[in-house]
Tab-separated table of C-alpha atoms in Angstrom:
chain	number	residue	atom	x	y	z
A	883	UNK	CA	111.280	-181.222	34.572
A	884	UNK	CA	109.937	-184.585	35.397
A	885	UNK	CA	106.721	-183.361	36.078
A	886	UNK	CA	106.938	-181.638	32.279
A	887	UNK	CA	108.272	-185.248	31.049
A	888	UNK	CA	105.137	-186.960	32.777
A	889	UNK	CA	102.812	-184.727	31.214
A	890	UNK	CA	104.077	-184.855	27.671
A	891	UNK	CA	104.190	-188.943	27.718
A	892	UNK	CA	100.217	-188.531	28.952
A	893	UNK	CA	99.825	-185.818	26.025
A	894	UNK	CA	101.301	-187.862	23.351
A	895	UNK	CA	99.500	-191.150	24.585
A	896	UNK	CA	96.242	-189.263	24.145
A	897	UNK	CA	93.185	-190.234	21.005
A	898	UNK	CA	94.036	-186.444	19.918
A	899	UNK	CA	97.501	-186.899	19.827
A	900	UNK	CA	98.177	-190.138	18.266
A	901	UNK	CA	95.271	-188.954	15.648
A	902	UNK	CA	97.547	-186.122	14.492
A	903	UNK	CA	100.299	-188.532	14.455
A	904	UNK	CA	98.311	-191.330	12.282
A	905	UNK	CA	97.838	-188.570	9.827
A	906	UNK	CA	101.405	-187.139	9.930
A	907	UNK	CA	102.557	-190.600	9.229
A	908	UNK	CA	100.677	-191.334	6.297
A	909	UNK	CA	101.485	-188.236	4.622
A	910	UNK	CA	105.058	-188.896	5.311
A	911	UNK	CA	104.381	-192.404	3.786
A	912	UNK	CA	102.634	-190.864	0.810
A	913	UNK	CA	99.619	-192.910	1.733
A	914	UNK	CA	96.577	-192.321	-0.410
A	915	UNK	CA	94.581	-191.435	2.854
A	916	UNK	CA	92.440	-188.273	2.535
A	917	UNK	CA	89.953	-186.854	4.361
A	918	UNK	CA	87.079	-185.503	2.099
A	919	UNK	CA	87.491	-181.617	2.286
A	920	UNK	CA	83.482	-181.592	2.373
A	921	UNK	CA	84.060	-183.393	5.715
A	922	UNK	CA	86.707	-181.523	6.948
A	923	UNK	CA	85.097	-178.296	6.428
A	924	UNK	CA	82.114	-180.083	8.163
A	925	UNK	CA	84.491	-181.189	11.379
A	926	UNK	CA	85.947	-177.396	11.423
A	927	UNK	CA	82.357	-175.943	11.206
A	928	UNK	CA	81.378	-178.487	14.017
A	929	UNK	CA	84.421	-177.488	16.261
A	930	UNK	CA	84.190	-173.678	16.079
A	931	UNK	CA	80.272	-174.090	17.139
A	932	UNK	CA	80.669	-176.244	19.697
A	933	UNK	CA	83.637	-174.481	21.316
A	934	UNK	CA	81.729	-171.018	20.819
A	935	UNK	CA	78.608	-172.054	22.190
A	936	UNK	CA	80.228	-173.834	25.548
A	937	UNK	CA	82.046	-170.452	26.257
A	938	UNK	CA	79.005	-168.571	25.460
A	939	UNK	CA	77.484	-170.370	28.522
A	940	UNK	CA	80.246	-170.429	30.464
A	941	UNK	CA	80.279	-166.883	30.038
A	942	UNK	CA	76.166	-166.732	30.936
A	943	UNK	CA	76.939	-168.539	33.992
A	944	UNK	CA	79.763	-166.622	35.187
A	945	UNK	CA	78.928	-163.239	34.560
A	946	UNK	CA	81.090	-159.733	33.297
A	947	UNK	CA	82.928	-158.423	35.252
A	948	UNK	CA	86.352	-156.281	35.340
A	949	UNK	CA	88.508	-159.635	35.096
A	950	UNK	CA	86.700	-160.953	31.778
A	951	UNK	CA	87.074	-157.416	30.216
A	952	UNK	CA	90.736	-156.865	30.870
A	953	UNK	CA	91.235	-160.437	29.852
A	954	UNK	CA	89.766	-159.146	26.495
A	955	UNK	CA	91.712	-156.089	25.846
A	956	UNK	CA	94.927	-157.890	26.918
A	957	UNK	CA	94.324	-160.430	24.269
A	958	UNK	CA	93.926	-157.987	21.598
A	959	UNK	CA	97.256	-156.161	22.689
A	960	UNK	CA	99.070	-158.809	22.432
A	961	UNK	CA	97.553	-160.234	19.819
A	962	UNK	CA	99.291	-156.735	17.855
A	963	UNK	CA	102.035	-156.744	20.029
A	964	UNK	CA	103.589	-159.904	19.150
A	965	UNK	CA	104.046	-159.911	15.239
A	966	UNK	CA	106.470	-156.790	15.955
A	967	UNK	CA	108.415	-159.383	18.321
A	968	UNK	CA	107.895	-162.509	16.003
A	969	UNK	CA	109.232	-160.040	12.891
A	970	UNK	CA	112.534	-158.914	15.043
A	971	UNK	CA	113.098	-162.344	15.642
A	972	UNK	CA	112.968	-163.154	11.811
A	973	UNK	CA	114.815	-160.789	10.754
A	974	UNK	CA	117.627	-161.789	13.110
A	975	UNK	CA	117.267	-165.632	13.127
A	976	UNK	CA	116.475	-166.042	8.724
A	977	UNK	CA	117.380	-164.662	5.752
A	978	UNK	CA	113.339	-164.064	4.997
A	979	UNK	CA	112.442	-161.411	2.413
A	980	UNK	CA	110.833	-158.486	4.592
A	981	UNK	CA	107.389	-159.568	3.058
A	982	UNK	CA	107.651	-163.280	4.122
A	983	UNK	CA	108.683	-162.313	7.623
A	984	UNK	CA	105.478	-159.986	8.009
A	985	UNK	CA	103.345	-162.843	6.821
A	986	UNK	CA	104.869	-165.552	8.813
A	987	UNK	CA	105.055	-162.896	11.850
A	988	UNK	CA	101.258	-161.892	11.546
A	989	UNK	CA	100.340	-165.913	12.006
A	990	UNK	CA	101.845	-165.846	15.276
A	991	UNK	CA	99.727	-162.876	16.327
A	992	UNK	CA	96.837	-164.691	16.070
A	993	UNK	CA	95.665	-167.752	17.379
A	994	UNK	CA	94.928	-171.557	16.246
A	995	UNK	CA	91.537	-172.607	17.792
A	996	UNK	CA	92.377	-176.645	17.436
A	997	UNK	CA	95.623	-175.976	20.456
A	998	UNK	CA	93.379	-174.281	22.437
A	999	UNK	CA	90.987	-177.054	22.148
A	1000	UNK	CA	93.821	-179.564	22.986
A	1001	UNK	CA	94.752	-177.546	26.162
A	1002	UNK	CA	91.798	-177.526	26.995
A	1003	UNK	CA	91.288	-181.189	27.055
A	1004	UNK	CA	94.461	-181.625	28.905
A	1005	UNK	CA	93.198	-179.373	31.697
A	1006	UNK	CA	90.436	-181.555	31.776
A	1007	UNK	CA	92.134	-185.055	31.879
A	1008	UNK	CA	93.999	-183.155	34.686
A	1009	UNK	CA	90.683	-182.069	36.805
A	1010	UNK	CA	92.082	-178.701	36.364
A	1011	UNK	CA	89.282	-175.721	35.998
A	1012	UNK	CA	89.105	-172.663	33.818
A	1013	UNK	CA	87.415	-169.490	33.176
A	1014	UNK	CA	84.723	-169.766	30.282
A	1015	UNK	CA	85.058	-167.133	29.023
A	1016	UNK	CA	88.670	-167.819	27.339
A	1017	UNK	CA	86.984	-168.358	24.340
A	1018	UNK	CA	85.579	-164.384	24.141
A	1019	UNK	CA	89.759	-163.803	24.073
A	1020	UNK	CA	90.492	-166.381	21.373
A	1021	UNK	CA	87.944	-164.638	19.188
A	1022	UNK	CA	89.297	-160.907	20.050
A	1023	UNK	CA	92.806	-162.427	19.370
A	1024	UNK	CA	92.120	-163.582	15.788
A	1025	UNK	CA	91.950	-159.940	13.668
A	1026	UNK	CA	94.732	-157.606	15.752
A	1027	UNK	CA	97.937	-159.875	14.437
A	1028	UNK	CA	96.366	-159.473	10.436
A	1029	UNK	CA	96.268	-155.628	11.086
A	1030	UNK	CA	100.169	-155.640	12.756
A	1031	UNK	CA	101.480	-157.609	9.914
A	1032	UNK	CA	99.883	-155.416	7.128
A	1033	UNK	CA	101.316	-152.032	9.077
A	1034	UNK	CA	105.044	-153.893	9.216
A	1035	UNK	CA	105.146	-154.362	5.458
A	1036	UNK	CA	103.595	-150.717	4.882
A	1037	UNK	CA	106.381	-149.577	7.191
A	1038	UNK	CA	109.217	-151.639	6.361
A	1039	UNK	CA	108.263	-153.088	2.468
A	1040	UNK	CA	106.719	-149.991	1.029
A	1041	UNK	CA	103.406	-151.819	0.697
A	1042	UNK	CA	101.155	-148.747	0.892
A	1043	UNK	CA	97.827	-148.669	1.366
A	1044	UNK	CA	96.737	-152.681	1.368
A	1045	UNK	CA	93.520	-151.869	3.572
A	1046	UNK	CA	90.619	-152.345	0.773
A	1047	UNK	CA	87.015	-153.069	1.608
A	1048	UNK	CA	87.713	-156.657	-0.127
A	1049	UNK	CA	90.280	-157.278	2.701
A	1050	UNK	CA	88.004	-155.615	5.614
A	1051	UNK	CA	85.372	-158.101	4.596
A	1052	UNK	CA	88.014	-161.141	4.835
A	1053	UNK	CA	88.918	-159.447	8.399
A	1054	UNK	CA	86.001	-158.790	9.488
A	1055	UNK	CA	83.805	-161.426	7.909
A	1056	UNK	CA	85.870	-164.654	7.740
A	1057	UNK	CA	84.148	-167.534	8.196
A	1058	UNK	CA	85.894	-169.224	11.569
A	1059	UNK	CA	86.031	-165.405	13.270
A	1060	UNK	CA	82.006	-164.978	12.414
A	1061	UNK	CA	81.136	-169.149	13.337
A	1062	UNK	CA	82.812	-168.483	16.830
A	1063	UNK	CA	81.550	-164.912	17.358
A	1064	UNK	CA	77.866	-166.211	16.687
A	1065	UNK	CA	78.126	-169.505	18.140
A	1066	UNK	CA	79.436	-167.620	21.297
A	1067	UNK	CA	76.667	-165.068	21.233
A	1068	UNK	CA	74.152	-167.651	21.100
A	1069	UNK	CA	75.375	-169.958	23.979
A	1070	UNK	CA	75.470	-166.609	26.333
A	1071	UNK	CA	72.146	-165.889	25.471
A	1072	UNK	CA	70.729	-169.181	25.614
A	1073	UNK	CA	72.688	-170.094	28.927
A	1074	UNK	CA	73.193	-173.002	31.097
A	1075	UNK	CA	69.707	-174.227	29.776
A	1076	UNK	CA	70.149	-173.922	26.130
A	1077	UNK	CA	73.368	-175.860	26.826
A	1078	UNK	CA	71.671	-178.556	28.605
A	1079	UNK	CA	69.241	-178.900	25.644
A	1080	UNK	CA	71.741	-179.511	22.720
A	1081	UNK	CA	74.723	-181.219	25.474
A	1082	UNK	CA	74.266	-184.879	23.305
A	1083	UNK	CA	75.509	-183.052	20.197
A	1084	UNK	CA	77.914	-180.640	21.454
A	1085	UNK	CA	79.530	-182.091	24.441
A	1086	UNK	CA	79.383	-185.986	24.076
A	1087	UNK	CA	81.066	-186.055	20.287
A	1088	UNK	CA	83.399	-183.402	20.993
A	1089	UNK	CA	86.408	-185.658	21.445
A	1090	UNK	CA	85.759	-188.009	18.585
A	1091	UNK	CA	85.436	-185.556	16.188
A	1092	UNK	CA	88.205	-183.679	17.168
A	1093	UNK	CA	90.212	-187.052	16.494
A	1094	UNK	CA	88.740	-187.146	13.316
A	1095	UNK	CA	90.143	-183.623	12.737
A	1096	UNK	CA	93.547	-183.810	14.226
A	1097	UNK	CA	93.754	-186.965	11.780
A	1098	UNK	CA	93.309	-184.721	8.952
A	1099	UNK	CA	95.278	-181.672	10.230
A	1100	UNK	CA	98.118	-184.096	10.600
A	1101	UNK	CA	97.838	-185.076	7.127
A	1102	UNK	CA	97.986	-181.609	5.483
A	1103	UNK	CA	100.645	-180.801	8.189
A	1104	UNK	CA	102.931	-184.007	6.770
A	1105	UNK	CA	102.369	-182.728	3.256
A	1106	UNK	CA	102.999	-179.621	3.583
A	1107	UNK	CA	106.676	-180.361	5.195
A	1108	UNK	CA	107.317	-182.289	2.702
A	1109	UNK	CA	107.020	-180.284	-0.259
A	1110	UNK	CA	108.445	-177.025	1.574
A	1111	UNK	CA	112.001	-178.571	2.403
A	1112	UNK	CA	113.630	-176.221	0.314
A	1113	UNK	CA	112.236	-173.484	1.884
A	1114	UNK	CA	112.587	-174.525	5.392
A	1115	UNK	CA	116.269	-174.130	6.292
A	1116	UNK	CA	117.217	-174.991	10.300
A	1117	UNK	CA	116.992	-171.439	11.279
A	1118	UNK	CA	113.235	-170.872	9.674
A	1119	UNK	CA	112.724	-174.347	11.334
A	1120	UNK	CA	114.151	-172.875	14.888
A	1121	UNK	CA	111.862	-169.968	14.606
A	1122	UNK	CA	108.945	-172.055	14.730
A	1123	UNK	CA	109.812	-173.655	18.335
A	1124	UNK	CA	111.225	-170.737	19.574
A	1125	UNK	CA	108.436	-168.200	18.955
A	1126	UNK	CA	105.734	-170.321	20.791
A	1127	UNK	CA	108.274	-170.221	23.469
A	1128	UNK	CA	108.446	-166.220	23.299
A	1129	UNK	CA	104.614	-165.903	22.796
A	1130	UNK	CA	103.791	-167.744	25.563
A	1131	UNK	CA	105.858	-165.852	28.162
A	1132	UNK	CA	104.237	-163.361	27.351
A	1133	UNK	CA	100.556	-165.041	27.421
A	1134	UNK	CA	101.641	-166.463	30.803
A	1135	UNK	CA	102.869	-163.008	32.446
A	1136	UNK	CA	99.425	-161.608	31.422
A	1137	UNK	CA	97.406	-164.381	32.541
A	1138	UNK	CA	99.241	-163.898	35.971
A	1139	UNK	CA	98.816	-159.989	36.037
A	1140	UNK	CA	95.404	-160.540	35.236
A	1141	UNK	CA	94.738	-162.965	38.616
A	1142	UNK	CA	93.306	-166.104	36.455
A	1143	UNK	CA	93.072	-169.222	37.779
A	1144	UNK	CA	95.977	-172.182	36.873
A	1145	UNK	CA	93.863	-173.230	33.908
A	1146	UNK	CA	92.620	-169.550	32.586
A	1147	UNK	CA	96.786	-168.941	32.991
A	1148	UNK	CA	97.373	-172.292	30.860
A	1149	UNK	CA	94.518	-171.253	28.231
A	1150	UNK	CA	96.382	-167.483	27.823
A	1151	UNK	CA	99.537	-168.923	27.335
A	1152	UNK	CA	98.757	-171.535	24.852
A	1153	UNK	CA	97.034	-168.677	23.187
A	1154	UNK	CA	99.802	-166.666	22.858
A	1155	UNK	CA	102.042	-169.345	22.041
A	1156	UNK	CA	99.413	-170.666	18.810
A	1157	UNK	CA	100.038	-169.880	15.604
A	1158	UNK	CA	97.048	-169.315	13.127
A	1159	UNK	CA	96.779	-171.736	9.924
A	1160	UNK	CA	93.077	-170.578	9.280
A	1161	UNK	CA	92.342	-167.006	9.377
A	1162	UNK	CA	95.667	-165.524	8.510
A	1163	UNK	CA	96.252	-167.254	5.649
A	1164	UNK	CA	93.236	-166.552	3.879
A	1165	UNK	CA	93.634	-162.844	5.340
A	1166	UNK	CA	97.358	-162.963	4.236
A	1167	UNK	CA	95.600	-164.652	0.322
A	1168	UNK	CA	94.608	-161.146	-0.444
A	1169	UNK	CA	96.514	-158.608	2.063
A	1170	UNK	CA	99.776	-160.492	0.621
A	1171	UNK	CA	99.639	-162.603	-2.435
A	1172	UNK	CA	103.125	-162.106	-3.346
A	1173	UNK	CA	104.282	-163.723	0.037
A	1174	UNK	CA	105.380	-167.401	-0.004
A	1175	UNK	CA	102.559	-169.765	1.812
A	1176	UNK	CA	104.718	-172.845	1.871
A	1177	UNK	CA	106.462	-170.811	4.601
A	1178	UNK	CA	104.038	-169.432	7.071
A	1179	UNK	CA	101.497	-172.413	6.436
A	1180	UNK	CA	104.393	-175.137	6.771
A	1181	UNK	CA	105.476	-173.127	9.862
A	1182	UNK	CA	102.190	-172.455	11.732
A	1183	UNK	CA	100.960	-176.224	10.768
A	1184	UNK	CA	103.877	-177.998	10.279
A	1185	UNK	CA	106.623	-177.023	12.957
A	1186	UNK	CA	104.743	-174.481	15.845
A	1187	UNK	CA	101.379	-176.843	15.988
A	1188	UNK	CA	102.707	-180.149	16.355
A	1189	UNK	CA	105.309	-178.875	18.891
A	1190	UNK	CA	102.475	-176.534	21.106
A	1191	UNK	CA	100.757	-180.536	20.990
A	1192	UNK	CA	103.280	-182.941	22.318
A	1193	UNK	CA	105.477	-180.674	24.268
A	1194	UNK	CA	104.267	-176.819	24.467
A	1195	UNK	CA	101.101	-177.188	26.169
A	1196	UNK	CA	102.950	-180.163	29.075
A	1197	UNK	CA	105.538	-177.116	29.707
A	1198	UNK	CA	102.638	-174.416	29.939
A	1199	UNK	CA	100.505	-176.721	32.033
A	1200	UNK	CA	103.678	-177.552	34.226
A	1201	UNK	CA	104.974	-173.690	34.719
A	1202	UNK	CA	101.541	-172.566	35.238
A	1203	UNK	CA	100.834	-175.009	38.217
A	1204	UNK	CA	103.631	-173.992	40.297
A	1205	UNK	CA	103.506	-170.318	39.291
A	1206	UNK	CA	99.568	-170.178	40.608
A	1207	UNK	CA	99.995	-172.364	43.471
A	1208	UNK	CA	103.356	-171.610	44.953
């Protein structure tokens, strides 16, 4: 526990932290700070590319082999597996219509990028290593969780056949899924040398401009809990601390099975334990336009991302330590 406590005071004394906190503040202040969405588009576009292209090379450098594979394919079961669990627990915990709880449950399938970027930084402040090649299963774990969620409403809602070609394409095609994908492509390709080449742009400003982003994240975040507090009761509220919680048991046991090291385990787990606020929604715009977005966007940004920050990712870095070195 005190090792958990030491960790979390070092997470929430970090740039990235007290960035997201600076924003959450002002929005709770009703401050007239903004961050252009021109430039925040700009900051996400920067993010996915960079974080793409560094696993790409990772991946170059470190080859395929059976552990990078099953890594894959046990991202994208769970990543289908978990809405089922995250819709139970809904069901049981709030009084959610059936078509709110397979929204909310399908952004809990998936993955948010910026959390894994954050754990990743901790591992680093911590000199703690990890496989590359975590990036490949953030990617795979994006699209599984939209596909669950649709199938629990057809199941349980009566929502028939919601699988168009316009929502295939917003699968499929969305924007941060295809910037990653490519980015990734291109830095495995390219290797440790086309790395090297672009390092001043990619590698040097990472951690400013993922202040910069935090900062604004934290604003919509602080926003959007204010204008949802009729909709978030304490239960709905409950489900967004516990499910990261559930998730990334789950992420953990896997990354164990699987043999990876303390930071690949740390990586899976935070994973699992992430809740999307980028894909899934816009997925969710046009699966499920009837569902309420103040809910699963106030939940995924506003309760499960701000606690995966200043607490999750200390306990997953903690459990993970002395479950790979004991």
């Amino acid at each position: 526990m005190e090792n958990i406590l030491a960790l979390a005071a070092d997470n929430l004394g970090s740039p990235i932290i007290l960035s997201f906190a600076l924003g959450l503040a002002a929005a709770f202040a009703r401050s007239d700070l903004t961050v252009p969405e021109a430039v925040a588009k700009g900051l996400s576009i920067y993010l996915l590319f960079a974080i793409g292209f560094k696993g790409g090379a990772a991946v170059a450098a470190h080859g395929l082999d059976t552990t990078l594979v099953l890594a894959l394919l046990s991202g994208g079961v769970l990543s289908f597996a978990i809405p089922f669990i995250a819709f139970g627990l809904l069901r049981v915990m709030t009084n959610l219509s059936t078509l709110d709880a397979a929204a909310v449950a399908g952004h809990y399938g998936s993955i948010s990028i910026v959390t894994f970027v954050a754990a990743t930084s901790v591992l680093n402040s911590q000199g703690i290593a990890s496989e590359g090649y975590m990036v490949a299963v953030a990617a795979v774990m994006e699209a599984p969780a939209i596909l669950a969620a649709l199938f629990l409403v057809s199941r349980t809602a009566g929502g028939g056949d919601r699988m168009d070609s316009e929502l295939w394409r917003e699968i499929l095609l969305n924007g941060s899924i295809v910037l990653l994908v490519g980015a990734f492509a291109i830095g495995w390709i390219t290797g440790e040398e086309g790395l090297a080449s672009i390092s001043s742009f990619i590698v040097a400003p990472f951690q400013g401009v993922l202040c910069l982003f935090l900062l604004d994240m934290g604003l919509v975040a602080g926003r959007g809990l204010r204008q949802a507090r009729g909709v978030m009761t304490a239960p709905v509220f409950a489900f967004g601390v516990v499910m990261p919680l559930v998730g990334g048991t789950l992420g953990l046991a896997a990354g164990l099975l699987l043999g990876l090291s303390t930071g690949g385990v740390v990586l899976f787990t935070t994973l699992a334990a992430s809740a999307s606020y980028i894909a899934v929604p816009a997925a969710m715009r046009v699966a499920l336009p009837e569902a309420n977005p103040s809910i699963y966007l106030t939940l995924s940004l506003g309760v499960t991302f701000p606690f995966n920050l200043t607490l999750g990712i200390p306990i997953y870095v903690a459990v993970a330590s002395v479950l790979t070195q004991g």
